[in-house]
PDB file of C-alpha atoms in Angstrom:
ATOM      1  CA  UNK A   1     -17.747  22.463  26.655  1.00 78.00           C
ATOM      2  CA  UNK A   2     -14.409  23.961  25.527  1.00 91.00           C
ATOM      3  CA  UNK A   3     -12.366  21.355  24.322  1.00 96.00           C
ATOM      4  CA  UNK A   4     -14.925  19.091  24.174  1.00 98.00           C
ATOM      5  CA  UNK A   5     -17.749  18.475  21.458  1.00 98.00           C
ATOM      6  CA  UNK A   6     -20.753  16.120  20.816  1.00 98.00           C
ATOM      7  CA  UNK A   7     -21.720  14.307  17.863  1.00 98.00           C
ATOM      8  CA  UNK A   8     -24.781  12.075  17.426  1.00 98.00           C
ATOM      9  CA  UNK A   9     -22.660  10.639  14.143  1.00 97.00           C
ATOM     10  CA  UNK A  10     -22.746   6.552  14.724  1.00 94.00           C
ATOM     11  CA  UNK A  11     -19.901   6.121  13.412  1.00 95.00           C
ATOM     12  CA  UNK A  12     -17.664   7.738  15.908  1.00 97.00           C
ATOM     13  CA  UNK A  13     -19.372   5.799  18.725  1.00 98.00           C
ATOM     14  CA  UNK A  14     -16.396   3.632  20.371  1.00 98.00           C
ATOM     15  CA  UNK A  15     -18.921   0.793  20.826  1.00 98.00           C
ATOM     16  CA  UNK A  16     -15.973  -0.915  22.943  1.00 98.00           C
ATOM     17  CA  UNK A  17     -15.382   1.799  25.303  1.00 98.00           C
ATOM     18  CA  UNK A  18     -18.592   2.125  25.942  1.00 98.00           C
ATOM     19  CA  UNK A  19     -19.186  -1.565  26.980  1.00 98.00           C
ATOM     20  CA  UNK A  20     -16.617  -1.130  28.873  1.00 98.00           C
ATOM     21  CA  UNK A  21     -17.577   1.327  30.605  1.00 98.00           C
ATOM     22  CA  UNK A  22     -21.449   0.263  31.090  1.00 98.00           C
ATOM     23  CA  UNK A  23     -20.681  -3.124  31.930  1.00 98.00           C
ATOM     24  CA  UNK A  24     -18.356  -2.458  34.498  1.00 97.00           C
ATOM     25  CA  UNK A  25     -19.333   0.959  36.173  1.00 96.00           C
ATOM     26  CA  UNK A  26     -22.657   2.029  35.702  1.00 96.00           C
ATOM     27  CA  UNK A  27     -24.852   0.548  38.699  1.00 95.00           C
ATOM     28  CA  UNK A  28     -27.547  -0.189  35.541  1.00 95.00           C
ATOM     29  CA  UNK A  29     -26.105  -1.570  33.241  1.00 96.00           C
ATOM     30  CA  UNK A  30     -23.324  -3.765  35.258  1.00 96.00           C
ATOM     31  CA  UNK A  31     -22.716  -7.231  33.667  1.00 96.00           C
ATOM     32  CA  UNK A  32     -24.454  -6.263  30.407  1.00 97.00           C
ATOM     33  CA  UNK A  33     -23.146  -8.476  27.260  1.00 97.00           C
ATOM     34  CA  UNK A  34     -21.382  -6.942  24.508  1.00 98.00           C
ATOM     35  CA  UNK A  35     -23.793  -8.504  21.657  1.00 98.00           C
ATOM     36  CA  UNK A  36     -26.930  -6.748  24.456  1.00 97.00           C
ATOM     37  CA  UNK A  37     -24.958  -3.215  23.728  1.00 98.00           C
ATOM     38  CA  UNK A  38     -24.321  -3.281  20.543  1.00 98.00           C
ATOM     39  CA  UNK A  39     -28.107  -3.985  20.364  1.00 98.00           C
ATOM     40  CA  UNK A  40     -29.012  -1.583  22.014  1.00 98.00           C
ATOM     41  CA  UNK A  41     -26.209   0.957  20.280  1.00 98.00           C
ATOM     42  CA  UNK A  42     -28.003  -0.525  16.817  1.00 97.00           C
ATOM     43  CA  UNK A  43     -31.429   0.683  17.693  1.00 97.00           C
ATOM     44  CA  UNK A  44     -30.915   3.961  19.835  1.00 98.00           C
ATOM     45  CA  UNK A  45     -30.137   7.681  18.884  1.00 98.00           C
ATOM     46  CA  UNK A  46     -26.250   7.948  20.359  1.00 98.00           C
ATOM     47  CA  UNK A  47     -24.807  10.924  21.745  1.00 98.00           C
ATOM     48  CA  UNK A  48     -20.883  11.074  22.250  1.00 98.00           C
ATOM     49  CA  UNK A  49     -19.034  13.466  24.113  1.00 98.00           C
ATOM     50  CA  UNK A  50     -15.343  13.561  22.294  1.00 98.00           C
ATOM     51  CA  UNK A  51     -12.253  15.314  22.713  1.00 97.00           C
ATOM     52  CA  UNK A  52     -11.892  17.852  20.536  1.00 97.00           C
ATOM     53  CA  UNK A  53      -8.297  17.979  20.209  1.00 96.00           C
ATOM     54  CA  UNK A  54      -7.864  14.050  20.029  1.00 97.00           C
ATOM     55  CA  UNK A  55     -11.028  12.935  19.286  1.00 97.00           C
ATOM     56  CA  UNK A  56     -11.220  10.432  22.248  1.00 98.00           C
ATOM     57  CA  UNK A  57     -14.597   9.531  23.362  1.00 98.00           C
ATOM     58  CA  UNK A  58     -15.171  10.881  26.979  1.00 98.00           C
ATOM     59  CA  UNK A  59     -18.908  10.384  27.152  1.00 98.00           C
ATOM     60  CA  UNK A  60     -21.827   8.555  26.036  1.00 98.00           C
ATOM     61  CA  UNK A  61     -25.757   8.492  26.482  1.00 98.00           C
ATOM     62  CA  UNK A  62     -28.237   7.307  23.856  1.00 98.00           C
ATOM     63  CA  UNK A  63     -32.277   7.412  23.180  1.00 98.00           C
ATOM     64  CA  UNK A  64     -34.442   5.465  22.567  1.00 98.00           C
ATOM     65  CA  UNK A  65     -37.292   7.579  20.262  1.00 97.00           C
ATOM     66  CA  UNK A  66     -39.640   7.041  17.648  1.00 96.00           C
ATOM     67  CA  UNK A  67     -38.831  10.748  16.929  1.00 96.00           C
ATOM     68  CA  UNK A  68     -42.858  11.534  17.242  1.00 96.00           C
ATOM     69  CA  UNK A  69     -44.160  11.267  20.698  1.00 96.00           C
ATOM     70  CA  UNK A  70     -42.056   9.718  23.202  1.00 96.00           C
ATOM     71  CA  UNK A  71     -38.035   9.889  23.870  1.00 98.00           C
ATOM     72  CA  UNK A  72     -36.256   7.859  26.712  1.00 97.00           C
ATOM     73  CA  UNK A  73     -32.610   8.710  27.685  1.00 98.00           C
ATOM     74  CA  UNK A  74     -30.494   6.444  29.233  1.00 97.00           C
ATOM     75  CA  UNK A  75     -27.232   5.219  29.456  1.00 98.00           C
ATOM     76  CA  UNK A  76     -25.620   8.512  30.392  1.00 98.00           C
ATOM     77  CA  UNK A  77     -22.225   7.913  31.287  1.00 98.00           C
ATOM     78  CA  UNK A  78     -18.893  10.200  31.345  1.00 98.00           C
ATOM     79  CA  UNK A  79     -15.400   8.857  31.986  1.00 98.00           C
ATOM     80  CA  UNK A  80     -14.274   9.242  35.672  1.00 97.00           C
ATOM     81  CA  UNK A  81     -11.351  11.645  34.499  1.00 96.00           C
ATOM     82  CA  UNK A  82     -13.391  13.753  32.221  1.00 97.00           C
ATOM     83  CA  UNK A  83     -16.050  14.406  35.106  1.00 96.00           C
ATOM     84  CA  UNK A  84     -16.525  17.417  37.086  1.00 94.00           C
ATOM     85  CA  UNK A  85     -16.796  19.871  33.717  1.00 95.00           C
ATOM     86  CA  UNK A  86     -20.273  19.755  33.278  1.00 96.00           C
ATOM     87  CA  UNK A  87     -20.348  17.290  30.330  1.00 97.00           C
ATOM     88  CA  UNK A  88     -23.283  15.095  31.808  1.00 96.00           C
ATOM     89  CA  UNK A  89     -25.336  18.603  31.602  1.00 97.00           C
ATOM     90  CA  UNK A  90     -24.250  19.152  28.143  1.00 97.00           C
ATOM     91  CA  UNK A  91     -24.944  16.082  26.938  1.00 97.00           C
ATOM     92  CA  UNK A  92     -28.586  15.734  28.913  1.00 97.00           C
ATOM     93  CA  UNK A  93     -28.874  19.558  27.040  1.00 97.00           C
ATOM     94  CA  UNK A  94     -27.805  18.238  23.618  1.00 98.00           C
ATOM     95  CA  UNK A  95     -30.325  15.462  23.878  1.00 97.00           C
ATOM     96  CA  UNK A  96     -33.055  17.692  24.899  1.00 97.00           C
ATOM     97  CA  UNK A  97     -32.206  20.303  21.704  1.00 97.00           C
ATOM     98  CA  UNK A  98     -31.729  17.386  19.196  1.00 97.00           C
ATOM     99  CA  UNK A  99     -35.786  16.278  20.115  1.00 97.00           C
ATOM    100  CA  UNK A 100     -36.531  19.355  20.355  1.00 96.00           C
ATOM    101  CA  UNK A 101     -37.876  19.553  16.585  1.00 97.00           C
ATOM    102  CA  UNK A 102     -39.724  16.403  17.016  1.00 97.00           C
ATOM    103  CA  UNK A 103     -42.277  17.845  19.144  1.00 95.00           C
ATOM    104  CA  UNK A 104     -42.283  15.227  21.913  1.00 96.00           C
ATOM    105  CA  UNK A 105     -44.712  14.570  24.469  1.00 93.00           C
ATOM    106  CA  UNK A 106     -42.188  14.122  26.649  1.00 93.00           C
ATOM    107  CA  UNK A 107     -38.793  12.692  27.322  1.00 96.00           C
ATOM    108  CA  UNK A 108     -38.133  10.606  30.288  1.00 96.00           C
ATOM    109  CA  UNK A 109     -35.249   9.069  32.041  1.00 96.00           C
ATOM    110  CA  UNK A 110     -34.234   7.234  35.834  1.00 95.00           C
ATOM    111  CA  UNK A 111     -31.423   8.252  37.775  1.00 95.00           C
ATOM    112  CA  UNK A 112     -30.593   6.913  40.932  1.00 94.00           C
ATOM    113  CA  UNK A 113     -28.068   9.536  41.993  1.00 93.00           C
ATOM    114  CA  UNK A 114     -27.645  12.727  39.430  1.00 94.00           C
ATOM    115  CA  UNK A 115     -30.955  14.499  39.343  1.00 95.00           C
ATOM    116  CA  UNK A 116     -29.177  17.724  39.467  1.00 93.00           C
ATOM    117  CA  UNK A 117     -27.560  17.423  36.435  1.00 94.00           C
ATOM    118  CA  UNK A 118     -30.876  16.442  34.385  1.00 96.00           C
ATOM    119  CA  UNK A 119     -32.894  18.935  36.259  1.00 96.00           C
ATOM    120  CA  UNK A 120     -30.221  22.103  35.107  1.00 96.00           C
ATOM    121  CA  UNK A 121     -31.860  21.324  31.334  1.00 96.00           C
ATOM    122  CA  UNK A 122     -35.523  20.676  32.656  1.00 95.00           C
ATOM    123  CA  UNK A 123     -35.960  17.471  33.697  1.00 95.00           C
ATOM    124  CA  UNK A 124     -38.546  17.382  37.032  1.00 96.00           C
ATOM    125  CA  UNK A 125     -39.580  14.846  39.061  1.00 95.00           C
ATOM    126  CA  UNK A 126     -43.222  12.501  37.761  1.00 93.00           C
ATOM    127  CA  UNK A 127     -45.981  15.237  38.825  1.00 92.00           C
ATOM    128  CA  UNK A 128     -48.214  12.015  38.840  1.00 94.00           C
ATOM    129  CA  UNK A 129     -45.861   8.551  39.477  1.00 93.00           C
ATOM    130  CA  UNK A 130     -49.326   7.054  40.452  1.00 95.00           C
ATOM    131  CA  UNK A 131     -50.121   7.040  36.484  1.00 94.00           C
ATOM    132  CA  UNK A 132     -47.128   5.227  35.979  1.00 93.00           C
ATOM    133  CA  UNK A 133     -46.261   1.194  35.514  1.00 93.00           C
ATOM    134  CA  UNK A 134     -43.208  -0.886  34.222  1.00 92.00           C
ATOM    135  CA  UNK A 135     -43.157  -4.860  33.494  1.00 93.00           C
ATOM    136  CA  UNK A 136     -40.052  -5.984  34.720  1.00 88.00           C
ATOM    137  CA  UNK A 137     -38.800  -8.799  32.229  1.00 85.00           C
ATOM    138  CA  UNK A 138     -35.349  -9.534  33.798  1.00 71.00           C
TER     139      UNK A 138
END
């Protein structure tokens, strides 16, 4: 992380970039509306990754928690130019130490392509994906 810190402080959340970023290059989130995100920014816990130097946002990922039982992250994205530094595992790490104090159940996510990265902070595969459903709205 040198040069680079993250801040869960709302404020500093470039809710453009990220759009831009989710809308256009993240396989889930592709073709997502601005007034969706900015939703979605409005009720999550948001994680940026920033330059320390200049402050530029290089990396996002938010949660969606009721800060009791049950955490989901999602949205993890990091700038094409910023990647290869290990800022995906800091941020999946930063999540899991902010929750931390909440005493979760558990915290879950879905990646299609970067288990690696969550499974350096703990993250394992479903011991029983039986158990589990979704309802598909969309």
């Amino acid at each position: 992380m040198d040069g680079y810190e993250i801040s869960t402080d709302p404020a500093r959340v470039d809710a453009a970039l990220v759009h831009r970023w989710l809308s256009t290059d993240a396989y889930w989130a592709r073709g997502r509306s601005r007034e969706k995100q900015d939703a979605a920014i409005a009720g999550s816990l948001n994680f940026g990754v920033y330059e320390a130097a200049s402050g530029a946002q290089v990396g996002y990922a938010r949660v969606v928690t009721d800060r009791a039982t049950f955490a989901w992250l999602c949205d993890v994205y990091v700038a094409p130019a910023a990647r290869g530094r290990g800022l995906g595992t800091e941020l999946a790490r930063a999540v899991r130490d902010e929750l931390a104090p909440c005493g979760l159940r558990r915290i879950m996510l879905c990646t299609e392509d970067a288990h690696g990265v969550y499974a350096k902070v703990g993250f394992a595969p479903l011991a029983r994906p039986e158990r589990w459903m979704s309802l598909g709205l969309q």
